[in-house]
């Protein structure tokens, strides 16, 4: 009796140690695995179309989709990281030099000559310039911390690039063996939720993930594309790098403003006030407005997910999983919210059926 009990405890201890070891091994890659799952569920229709077009060649179709995702995701992230790391010292020095130039801090003539408000703005601006010495001193003190912060941001995006590449490597096997993985997931959800509701909950989760990913990445691509056109029109140098940075920052609320606002400031400091005004108008009216039109349309597939959950998912996911948490966080919250609504609807439906049967 004692030997059988000892063997039972030994088996439990062995299973616990094995589970703990597996968790420790997989823990550094949990974010990448989740991101791979999000990408696969979002792009599965395209993969299925390729498999059908190429007569069942799953490995070739998986490789093609992964290479397309490398171009669509990894390349913009790599450009943004390279831009921050290489150009951040020059950016900080340019801002500091701009502040030290008193003539650069004068209001443009067309603003001063505005009727009624022009003189008032000029008077107020001169009051602000009275503390110019303190402003210059503050800029000098903040220069080195600003460089460090920008380099850290570049390093963080570079670490995110590594996570994206790992996720795409995992996604290749998810694509190739996707049917078996899908059947295992459906079987697991069916056992947890019952045969009547398992497939419905799985479809709800898949729809929520697609809606969020299409909304976030689709909006990011749209903003990056229109920003690239605007930078080319205004002859801003490094238009491709700025567009890649717009793609990254579009995941953060008000992020693209930092890019096109910086471009407008650069144009103004180089005596191109007209193009600077164009960049501000174009950025506010077109680049930033894309977020207000495209994202709600694309995210409607996520069950009209609240933007509060999206924002919490973006920042919370970044804290929990790093850079790829910008994608994983909103997807997880979307799935949880959609499943909760579906579970409530299913419960009400079962109660009504029970009442009608009684």
mmCIF file of C-alpha atoms in Angstrom:
data_model
loop_
_atom_site.group_PDB
_atom_site.id
_atom_site.type_symbol
_atom_site.label_atom_id
_atom_site.label_comp_id
_atom_site.label_asym_id
_atom_site.label_seq_id
_atom_site.Cartn_x
_atom_site.Cartn_y
_atom_site.Cartn_z
ATOM 1 C CA UNK A 1 0.000 0.000 0.000
ATOM 2 C CA UNK A 2 2.784 2.387 0.947
ATOM 3 C CA UNK A 3 4.728 1.471 -2.205
ATOM 4 C CA UNK A 4 1.728 2.201 -4.451
ATOM 5 C CA UNK A 5 1.164 5.520 -2.717
ATOM 6 C CA UNK A 6 4.848 6.378 -3.078
ATOM 7 C CA UNK A 7 4.723 5.507 -6.780
ATOM 8 C CA UNK A 8 1.650 7.710 -7.201
ATOM 9 C CA UNK A 9 3.396 10.666 -5.571
ATOM 10 C CA UNK A 10 6.514 9.987 -7.634
ATOM 11 C CA UNK A 11 4.479 10.060 -10.858
ATOM 12 C CA UNK A 12 2.827 13.349 -9.828
ATOM 13 C CA UNK A 13 6.220 14.851 -8.966
ATOM 14 C CA UNK A 14 7.705 13.660 -12.270
ATOM 15 C CA UNK A 15 4.807 15.129 -14.266
ATOM 16 C CA UNK A 16 5.067 18.409 -12.341
ATOM 17 C CA UNK A 17 8.816 18.633 -12.970
ATOM 18 C CA UNK A 18 8.311 17.819 -16.641
ATOM 19 C CA UNK A 19 5.613 20.505 -16.976
ATOM 20 C CA UNK A 20 7.818 23.033 -15.156
ATOM 21 C CA UNK A 21 10.760 22.207 -17.412
ATOM 22 C CA UNK A 22 8.606 22.629 -20.526
ATOM 23 C CA UNK A 23 7.337 26.001 -19.265
ATOM 24 C CA UNK A 24 10.888 27.213 -18.585
ATOM 25 C CA UNK A 25 12.017 26.129 -22.057
ATOM 26 C CA UNK A 26 9.064 27.679 -23.899
ATOM 27 C CA UNK A 27 8.682 30.794 -21.712
ATOM 28 C CA UNK A 28 11.078 33.020 -23.751
ATOM 29 C CA UNK A 29 9.090 32.203 -26.901
ATOM 30 C CA UNK A 30 5.522 32.472 -25.602
ATOM 31 C CA UNK A 31 5.015 35.898 -27.160
ATOM 32 C CA UNK A 32 6.440 34.745 -30.501
ATOM 33 C CA UNK A 33 4.264 31.611 -30.481
ATOM 34 C CA UNK A 34 1.145 33.654 -29.749
ATOM 35 C CA UNK A 35 2.050 36.111 -32.493
ATOM 36 C CA UNK A 36 2.596 33.233 -34.914
ATOM 37 C CA UNK A 37 -0.851 31.906 -34.063
ATOM 38 C CA UNK A 38 -2.391 35.339 -34.605
ATOM 39 C CA UNK A 39 -0.708 35.687 -38.006
ATOM 40 C CA UNK A 40 -1.697 32.200 -39.133
ATOM 41 C CA UNK A 41 -5.349 32.619 -38.141
ATOM 42 C CA UNK A 42 -5.471 36.003 -39.865
ATOM 43 C CA UNK A 43 -3.890 34.912 -43.130
ATOM 44 C CA UNK A 44 -5.244 31.363 -43.335
ATOM 45 C CA UNK A 45 -7.627 32.145 -46.253
ATOM 46 C CA UNK A 46 -4.673 33.322 -48.357
ATOM 47 C CA UNK A 47 -2.707 30.189 -47.458
ATOM 48 C CA UNK A 48 -5.673 27.930 -48.303
ATOM 49 C CA UNK A 49 -6.034 29.704 -51.657
ATOM 50 C CA UNK A 50 -2.365 29.083 -52.462
ATOM 51 C CA UNK A 51 -2.618 25.420 -51.473
ATOM 52 C CA UNK A 52 -5.603 25.003 -53.764
ATOM 53 C CA UNK A 53 -3.881 26.922 -56.581
ATOM 54 C CA UNK A 54 -0.668 24.899 -56.250
ATOM 55 C CA UNK A 55 -2.444 21.531 -56.053
ATOM 56 C CA UNK A 56 -1.877 20.709 -52.407
ATOM 57 C CA UNK A 57 1.768 21.779 -52.062
ATOM 58 C CA UNK A 58 1.483 22.873 -48.445
ATOM 59 C CA UNK A 59 5.187 23.368 -47.785
ATOM 60 C CA UNK A 60 5.633 25.611 -50.820
ATOM 61 C CA UNK A 61 2.498 27.615 -49.957
ATOM 62 C CA UNK A 62 3.665 28.017 -46.339
ATOM 63 C CA UNK A 63 7.088 29.220 -47.513
ATOM 64 C CA UNK A 64 5.507 31.751 -49.897
ATOM 65 C CA UNK A 65 3.219 33.194 -47.200
ATOM 66 C CA UNK A 66 6.084 33.430 -44.701
ATOM 67 C CA UNK A 67 8.320 35.220 -47.219
ATOM 68 C CA UNK A 68 5.490 37.656 -47.963
ATOM 69 C CA UNK A 69 5.113 38.329 -44.233
ATOM 70 C CA UNK A 70 8.859 38.905 -43.935
ATOM 71 C CA UNK A 71 8.597 41.640 -46.580
ATOM 72 C CA UNK A 72 5.410 43.094 -45.094
ATOM 73 C CA UNK A 73 6.395 43.054 -41.407
ATOM 74 C CA UNK A 74 10.089 42.414 -40.852
ATOM 75 C CA UNK A 75 11.422 44.837 -43.468
ATOM 76 C CA UNK A 76 9.556 47.951 -42.168
ATOM 77 C CA UNK A 77 10.549 47.098 -38.590
ATOM 78 C CA UNK A 78 14.188 46.653 -39.619
ATOM 79 C CA UNK A 79 14.167 49.995 -41.454
ATOM 80 C CA UNK A 80 12.642 51.752 -38.444
ATOM 81 C CA UNK A 81 15.192 50.248 -36.047
ATOM 82 C CA UNK A 82 18.076 51.143 -38.345
ATOM 83 C CA UNK A 83 16.774 54.684 -38.756
ATOM 84 C CA UNK A 84 16.509 55.281 -35.006
ATOM 85 C CA UNK A 85 19.906 53.803 -34.170
ATOM 86 C CA UNK A 86 21.815 55.526 -36.989
ATOM 87 C CA UNK A 87 20.104 58.917 -37.128
ATOM 88 C CA UNK A 88 19.091 59.593 -33.501
ATOM 89 C CA UNK A 89 22.278 61.535 -32.559
ATOM 90 C CA UNK A 90 21.901 63.747 -35.636
ATOM 91 C CA UNK A 91 18.221 64.307 -34.859
ATOM 92 C CA UNK A 92 18.978 65.462 -31.312
ATOM 93 C CA UNK A 93 21.799 67.739 -32.449
ATOM 94 C CA UNK A 94 19.559 69.252 -35.133
ATOM 95 C CA UNK A 95 16.851 70.055 -32.572
ATOM 96 C CA UNK A 96 19.382 71.569 -30.196
ATOM 97 C CA UNK A 97 20.927 73.657 -32.985
ATOM 98 C CA UNK A 98 17.483 74.844 -34.030
ATOM 99 C CA UNK A 99 16.698 76.039 -30.501
ATOM 100 C CA UNK A 100 20.030 77.856 -30.241
ATOM 101 C CA UNK A 101 19.306 79.840 -33.445
ATOM 102 C CA UNK A 102 17.273 82.829 -32.374
ATOM 103 C CA UNK A 103 16.228 83.711 -35.908
ATOM 104 C CA UNK A 104 14.776 80.225 -36.324
ATOM 105 C CA UNK A 105 12.477 80.829 -33.379
ATOM 106 C CA UNK A 106 10.781 83.819 -34.982
ATOM 107 C CA UNK A 107 7.222 83.458 -36.217
ATOM 108 C CA UNK A 108 6.796 83.384 -40.009
ATOM 109 C CA UNK A 109 5.875 86.706 -41.578
ATOM 110 C CA UNK A 110 2.521 85.531 -42.881
ATOM 111 C CA UNK A 111 1.447 84.633 -39.317
ATOM 112 C CA UNK A 112 2.524 87.999 -37.913
ATOM 113 C CA UNK A 113 0.588 89.787 -40.682
ATOM 114 C CA UNK A 114 -2.663 87.964 -39.972
ATOM 115 C CA UNK A 115 -5.437 90.468 -39.209
ATOM 116 C CA UNK A 116 -6.481 90.779 -35.561
ATOM 117 C CA UNK A 117 -4.692 87.684 -34.237
ATOM 118 C CA UNK A 118 -1.259 88.273 -35.833
ATOM 119 C CA UNK A 119 -0.058 91.023 -33.451
ATOM 120 C CA UNK A 120 -1.396 89.130 -30.432
ATOM 121 C CA UNK A 121 0.450 85.984 -31.459
ATOM 122 C CA UNK A 122 3.637 87.945 -32.041
ATOM 123 C CA UNK A 123 3.416 89.583 -28.606
ATOM 124 C CA UNK A 124 2.801 86.276 -26.882
ATOM 125 C CA UNK A 125 5.632 84.640 -28.797
ATOM 126 C CA UNK A 126 8.081 87.342 -27.731
ATOM 127 C CA UNK A 127 7.110 86.708 -24.110
ATOM 128 C CA UNK A 128 7.977 83.074 -24.607
ATOM 129 C CA UNK A 129 11.324 83.964 -26.200
ATOM 130 C CA UNK A 130 12.202 86.019 -23.127
ATOM 131 C CA UNK A 131 13.021 82.722 -21.422
ATOM 132 C CA UNK A 132 15.051 81.518 -24.401
ATOM 133 C CA UNK A 133 18.259 81.137 -22.367
ATOM 134 C CA UNK A 134 16.557 78.765 -19.964
ATOM 135 C CA UNK A 135 15.128 76.867 -22.928
ATOM 136 C CA UNK A 136 18.562 76.475 -24.519
ATOM 137 C CA UNK A 137 20.073 75.315 -21.233
ATOM 138 C CA UNK A 138 17.285 72.791 -20.797
ATOM 139 C CA UNK A 139 17.824 71.511 -24.343
ATOM 140 C CA UNK A 140 21.535 70.997 -23.638
ATOM 141 C CA UNK A 141 20.775 69.094 -20.436
ATOM 142 C CA UNK A 142 18.241 66.864 -22.184
ATOM 143 C CA UNK A 143 20.353 66.155 -25.275
ATOM 144 C CA UNK A 144 22.256 63.160 -23.892
ATOM 145 C CA UNK A 145 19.193 61.546 -22.226
ATOM 146 C CA UNK A 146 17.270 62.049 -25.481
ATOM 147 C CA UNK A 147 19.998 60.288 -27.453
ATOM 148 C CA UNK A 148 19.981 57.417 -24.955
ATOM 149 C CA UNK A 149 16.202 57.146 -25.135
ATOM 150 C CA UNK A 150 16.144 57.075 -28.948
ATOM 151 C CA UNK A 151 18.917 54.475 -29.051
ATOM 152 C CA UNK A 152 17.004 52.384 -26.507
ATOM 153 C CA UNK A 153 13.890 52.648 -28.684
ATOM 154 C CA UNK A 154 15.893 51.471 -31.677
ATOM 155 C CA UNK A 155 17.300 48.579 -29.657
ATOM 156 C CA UNK A 156 13.781 47.680 -28.490
ATOM 157 C CA UNK A 157 12.482 47.652 -32.053
ATOM 158 C CA UNK A 158 15.507 45.554 -33.038
ATOM 159 C CA UNK A 159 14.627 43.036 -30.321
ATOM 160 C CA UNK A 160 11.077 43.077 -31.672
ATOM 161 C CA UNK A 161 12.478 42.265 -35.111
ATOM 162 C CA UNK A 162 14.128 39.144 -33.668
ATOM 163 C CA UNK A 163 10.809 38.138 -32.096
ATOM 164 C CA UNK A 164 9.008 38.672 -35.413
ATOM 165 C CA UNK A 165 11.519 36.458 -37.225
ATOM 166 C CA UNK A 166 11.086 33.730 -34.580
ATOM 167 C CA UNK A 167 7.307 34.055 -34.888
ATOM 168 C CA UNK A 168 7.508 33.714 -38.676
ATOM 169 C CA UNK A 169 9.694 30.624 -38.283
ATOM 170 C CA UNK A 170 7.071 29.093 -35.987
ATOM 171 C CA UNK A 171 4.292 30.235 -38.336
ATOM 172 C CA UNK A 172 5.835 28.188 -41.169
ATOM 173 C CA UNK A 173 5.179 24.975 -39.258
ATOM 174 C CA UNK A 174 1.739 26.196 -38.183
ATOM 175 C CA UNK A 175 0.871 26.696 -41.844
ATOM 176 C CA UNK A 176 2.329 23.398 -42.981
ATOM 177 C CA UNK A 177 0.625 21.357 -40.248
ATOM 178 C CA UNK A 178 -2.292 23.732 -39.891
ATOM 179 C CA UNK A 179 -5.057 21.214 -40.467
ATOM 180 C CA UNK A 180 -3.908 19.001 -37.635
ATOM 181 C CA UNK A 181 -3.413 22.008 -35.339
ATOM 182 C CA UNK A 182 -6.868 23.323 -36.232
ATOM 183 C CA UNK A 183 -8.492 19.961 -35.502
ATOM 184 C CA UNK A 184 -6.683 19.763 -32.159
ATOM 185 C CA UNK A 185 -7.857 23.271 -31.223
ATOM 186 C CA UNK A 186 -11.449 22.565 -32.236
ATOM 187 C CA UNK A 187 -11.361 19.284 -30.293
ATOM 188 C CA UNK A 188 -10.012 21.059 -27.211
ATOM 189 C CA UNK A 189 -12.594 23.849 -27.380
ATOM 190 C CA UNK A 190 -15.356 21.284 -27.981
ATOM 191 C CA UNK A 191 -14.379 19.322 -24.893
ATOM 192 C CA UNK A 192 -14.352 22.484 -22.810
ATOM 193 C CA UNK A 193 -17.525 24.097 -24.182
ATOM 194 C CA UNK A 194 -19.483 21.056 -25.346
ATOM 195 C CA UNK A 195 -20.258 19.661 -28.755
ATOM 196 C CA UNK A 196 -23.014 22.197 -29.412
ATOM 197 C CA UNK A 197 -20.935 25.333 -28.884
ATOM 198 C CA UNK A 198 -17.283 24.348 -29.488
ATOM 199 C CA UNK A 199 -17.154 25.110 -33.221
ATOM 200 C CA UNK A 200 -19.101 28.343 -32.695
ATOM 201 C CA UNK A 201 -16.665 29.608 -30.060
ATOM 202 C CA UNK A 202 -13.674 28.689 -32.236
ATOM 203 C CA UNK A 203 -15.152 30.582 -35.189
ATOM 204 C CA UNK A 204 -15.844 33.572 -32.932
ATOM 205 C CA UNK A 205 -12.241 33.633 -31.705
ATOM 206 C CA UNK A 206 -10.907 33.367 -35.260
ATOM 207 C CA UNK A 207 -13.137 36.203 -36.459
ATOM 208 C CA UNK A 208 -12.052 38.430 -33.557
ATOM 209 C CA UNK A 209 -8.365 37.834 -34.266
ATOM 210 C CA UNK A 210 -8.798 38.577 -37.963
ATOM 211 C CA UNK A 211 -10.709 41.770 -37.271
ATOM 212 C CA UNK A 212 -8.118 43.153 -34.868
ATOM 213 C CA UNK A 213 -5.114 42.195 -36.996
ATOM 214 C CA UNK A 214 -6.692 43.529 -40.182
ATOM 215 C CA UNK A 215 -7.586 46.738 -38.355
ATOM 216 C CA UNK A 216 -4.157 47.327 -36.829
ATOM 217 C CA UNK A 217 -1.904 46.166 -39.660
ATOM 218 C CA UNK A 218 -4.223 47.401 -42.421
ATOM 219 C CA UNK A 219 -4.377 50.857 -40.880
ATOM 220 C CA UNK A 220 -0.606 50.857 -40.366
ATOM 221 C CA UNK A 221 -0.021 50.032 -44.036
ATOM 222 C CA UNK A 222 -2.519 52.663 -45.173
ATOM 223 C CA UNK A 223 -0.970 55.394 -43.025
ATOM 224 C CA UNK A 224 2.543 54.432 -44.076
ATOM 225 C CA UNK A 225 1.543 54.516 -47.757
ATOM 226 C CA UNK A 226 -0.097 57.957 -47.662
ATOM 227 C CA UNK A 227 2.738 59.272 -45.481
ATOM 228 C CA UNK A 228 5.287 58.035 -48.029
ATOM 229 C CA UNK A 229 3.440 59.894 -50.794
ATOM 230 C CA UNK A 230 3.347 63.075 -48.706
ATOM 231 C CA UNK A 231 7.060 62.889 -47.898
ATOM 232 C CA UNK A 232 7.869 62.426 -51.571
ATOM 233 C CA UNK A 233 5.717 65.400 -52.572
ATOM 234 C CA UNK A 234 7.368 67.642 -49.965
ATOM 235 C CA UNK A 235 10.836 66.319 -50.904
ATOM 236 C CA UNK A 236 11.583 65.172 -47.351
ATOM 237 C CA UNK A 237 14.787 63.069 -47.317
ATOM 238 C CA UNK A 238 14.534 59.473 -46.168
ATOM 239 C CA UNK A 239 10.896 59.110 -47.190
ATOM 240 C CA UNK A 240 11.062 55.297 -47.074
ATOM 241 C CA UNK A 241 12.535 55.278 -43.568
ATOM 242 C CA UNK A 242 9.969 57.803 -42.335
ATOM 243 C CA UNK A 243 7.177 55.720 -43.861
ATOM 244 C CA UNK A 244 8.523 52.622 -42.085
ATOM 245 C CA UNK A 245 8.607 54.578 -38.832
ATOM 246 C CA UNK A 246 5.021 55.693 -39.490
ATOM 247 C CA UNK A 247 4.052 52.027 -39.924
ATOM 248 C CA UNK A 248 5.479 51.221 -36.478
ATOM 249 C CA UNK A 249 4.130 54.265 -34.638
ATOM 250 C CA UNK A 250 0.655 53.947 -36.167
ATOM 251 C CA UNK A 251 0.086 51.097 -33.706
ATOM 252 C CA UNK A 252 0.316 53.689 -30.913
ATOM 253 C CA UNK A 253 -2.393 56.368 -30.600
ATOM 254 C CA UNK A 254 -1.170 59.694 -32.062
ATOM 255 C CA UNK A 255 2.103 58.013 -33.055
ATOM 256 C CA UNK A 256 2.231 59.179 -36.712
ATOM 257 C CA UNK A 257 2.002 62.807 -35.557
ATOM 258 C CA UNK A 258 5.566 62.502 -34.276
ATOM 259 C CA UNK A 259 6.768 61.547 -37.763
ATOM 260 C CA UNK A 260 4.955 64.023 -39.991
ATOM 261 C CA UNK A 261 5.277 66.722 -37.322
ATOM 262 C CA UNK A 262 9.037 66.147 -37.243
ATOM 263 C CA UNK A 263 9.129 66.305 -41.044
ATOM 264 C CA UNK A 264 7.251 69.626 -40.971
ATOM 265 C CA UNK A 265 9.691 70.991 -38.379
ATOM 266 C CA UNK A 266 12.642 69.906 -40.540
ATOM 267 C CA UNK A 267 11.160 71.674 -43.568
ATOM 268 C CA UNK A 268 10.602 74.847 -41.572
ATOM 269 C CA UNK A 269 14.162 74.892 -40.209
ATOM 270 C CA UNK A 270 15.450 74.620 -43.779
ATOM 271 C CA UNK A 271 13.557 77.737 -44.876
ATOM 272 C CA UNK A 272 10.729 75.838 -46.572
ATOM 273 C CA UNK A 273 7.803 77.299 -44.672
ATOM 274 C CA UNK A 274 5.342 76.624 -47.500
ATOM 275 C CA UNK A 275 6.171 72.925 -47.612
ATOM 276 C CA UNK A 276 6.119 72.806 -43.813
ATOM 277 C CA UNK A 277 2.540 74.138 -43.860
ATOM 278 C CA UNK A 278 1.680 71.601 -46.558
ATOM 279 C CA UNK A 279 3.122 68.794 -44.401
ATOM 280 C CA UNK A 280 1.065 69.869 -41.377
ATOM 281 C CA UNK A 281 -2.151 70.114 -43.396
ATOM 282 C CA UNK A 282 -1.478 66.855 -45.239
ATOM 283 C CA UNK A 283 -0.579 65.046 -42.021
ATOM 284 C CA UNK A 284 -3.622 66.237 -40.102
ATOM 285 C CA UNK A 285 -6.128 65.910 -42.943
ATOM 286 C CA UNK A 286 -4.917 62.703 -44.610
ATOM 287 C CA UNK A 287 -2.305 60.707 -42.657
ATOM 288 C CA UNK A 288 -3.937 60.938 -39.241
ATOM 289 C CA UNK A 289 -7.482 60.806 -40.602
ATOM 290 C CA UNK A 290 -6.831 57.357 -42.093
ATOM 291 C CA UNK A 291 -6.975 56.001 -38.550
ATOM 292 C CA UNK A 292 -10.481 57.405 -38.116
ATOM 293 C CA UNK A 293 -11.889 55.868 -41.318
ATOM 294 C CA UNK A 294 -9.956 52.716 -42.148
ATOM 295 C CA UNK A 295 -9.558 51.188 -38.688
ATOM 296 C CA UNK A 296 -13.276 51.145 -37.720
ATOM 297 C CA UNK A 297 -14.171 49.547 -41.072
ATOM 298 C CA UNK A 298 -11.537 46.835 -40.788
ATOM 299 C CA UNK A 299 -12.122 46.181 -37.097
ATOM 300 C CA UNK A 300 -15.873 45.794 -37.511
ATOM 301 C CA UNK A 301 -15.118 42.110 -38.088
ATOM 302 C CA UNK A 302 -13.925 41.949 -34.475
ATOM 303 C CA UNK A 303 -17.466 42.507 -33.233
ATOM 304 C CA UNK A 304 -17.216 46.305 -32.924
ATOM 305 C CA UNK A 305 -14.474 45.988 -30.324
ATOM 306 C CA UNK A 306 -14.162 49.003 -28.058
ATOM 307 C CA UNK A 307 -11.190 51.237 -28.835
ATOM 308 C CA UNK A 308 -10.487 51.289 -25.096
ATOM 309 C CA UNK A 309 -9.734 47.562 -25.244
ATOM 310 C CA UNK A 310 -7.530 48.129 -28.292
ATOM 311 C CA UNK A 311 -5.504 50.837 -26.516
ATOM 312 C CA UNK A 312 -5.203 48.735 -23.352
ATOM 313 C CA UNK A 313 -4.195 45.764 -25.473
ATOM 314 C CA UNK A 314 -1.517 47.768 -27.299
ATOM 315 C CA UNK A 315 0.169 49.147 -24.187
ATOM 316 C CA UNK A 316 -0.441 46.118 -21.977
ATOM 317 C CA UNK A 317 0.764 43.762 -24.692
ATOM 318 C CA UNK A 318 3.924 45.834 -25.190
ATOM 319 C CA UNK A 319 4.650 45.659 -21.454
ATOM 320 C CA UNK A 320 3.979 41.915 -21.284
ATOM 321 C CA UNK A 321 5.533 40.675 -24.547
ATOM 322 C CA UNK A 322 7.673 43.512 -25.853
ATOM 323 C CA UNK A 323 7.316 44.875 -29.368
ATOM 324 C CA UNK A 324 5.179 42.040 -30.731
ATOM 325 C CA UNK A 325 2.784 42.639 -27.841
ATOM 326 C CA UNK A 326 1.522 45.584 -29.905
ATOM 327 C CA UNK A 327 -0.168 42.939 -32.077
ATOM 328 C CA UNK A 328 -0.715 40.145 -29.548
ATOM 329 C CA UNK A 329 -2.285 42.243 -26.769
ATOM 330 C CA UNK A 330 -5.289 43.591 -28.735
ATOM 331 C CA UNK A 331 -5.857 40.172 -30.312
ATOM 332 C CA UNK A 332 -5.990 38.461 -26.908
ATOM 333 C CA UNK A 333 -8.406 41.041 -25.497
ATOM 334 C CA UNK A 334 -10.540 40.817 -28.635
ATOM 335 C CA UNK A 335 -10.763 37.038 -28.301
ATOM 336 C CA UNK A 336 -11.605 37.250 -24.601
ATOM 337 C CA UNK A 337 -14.261 39.920 -25.177
ATOM 338 C CA UNK A 338 -15.845 38.088 -28.116
ATOM 339 C CA UNK A 339 -15.885 34.765 -26.266
ATOM 340 C CA UNK A 340 -17.446 36.427 -23.231
ATOM 341 C CA UNK A 341 -20.238 37.913 -25.362
ATOM 342 C CA UNK A 342 -20.773 34.611 -27.163
ATOM 343 C CA UNK A 343 -20.840 32.695 -23.875
ATOM 344 C CA UNK A 344 -23.469 35.091 -22.475
ATOM 345 C CA UNK A 345 -25.565 34.742 -25.651
ATOM 346 C CA UNK A 346 -25.243 30.947 -25.558
ATOM 347 C CA UNK A 347 -26.230 30.841 -21.887
ATOM 348 C CA UNK A 348 -29.309 32.970 -22.530
ATOM 349 C CA UNK A 349 -30.208 30.817 -25.512
ATOM 350 C CA UNK A 350 -29.911 27.612 -23.464
ATOM 351 C CA UNK A 351 -32.060 29.098 -20.703
ATOM 352 C CA UNK A 352 -34.761 30.088 -23.190
ATOM 353 C CA UNK A 353 -34.729 26.587 -24.695
ATOM 354 C CA UNK A 354 -35.017 25.056 -21.239
ATOM 355 C CA UNK A 355 -37.941 27.341 -20.354
ATOM 356 C CA UNK A 356 -39.745 26.590 -23.607
ATOM 357 C CA UNK A 357 -39.211 22.857 -23.114
ATOM 358 C CA UNK A 358 -40.570 23.076 -19.553
#
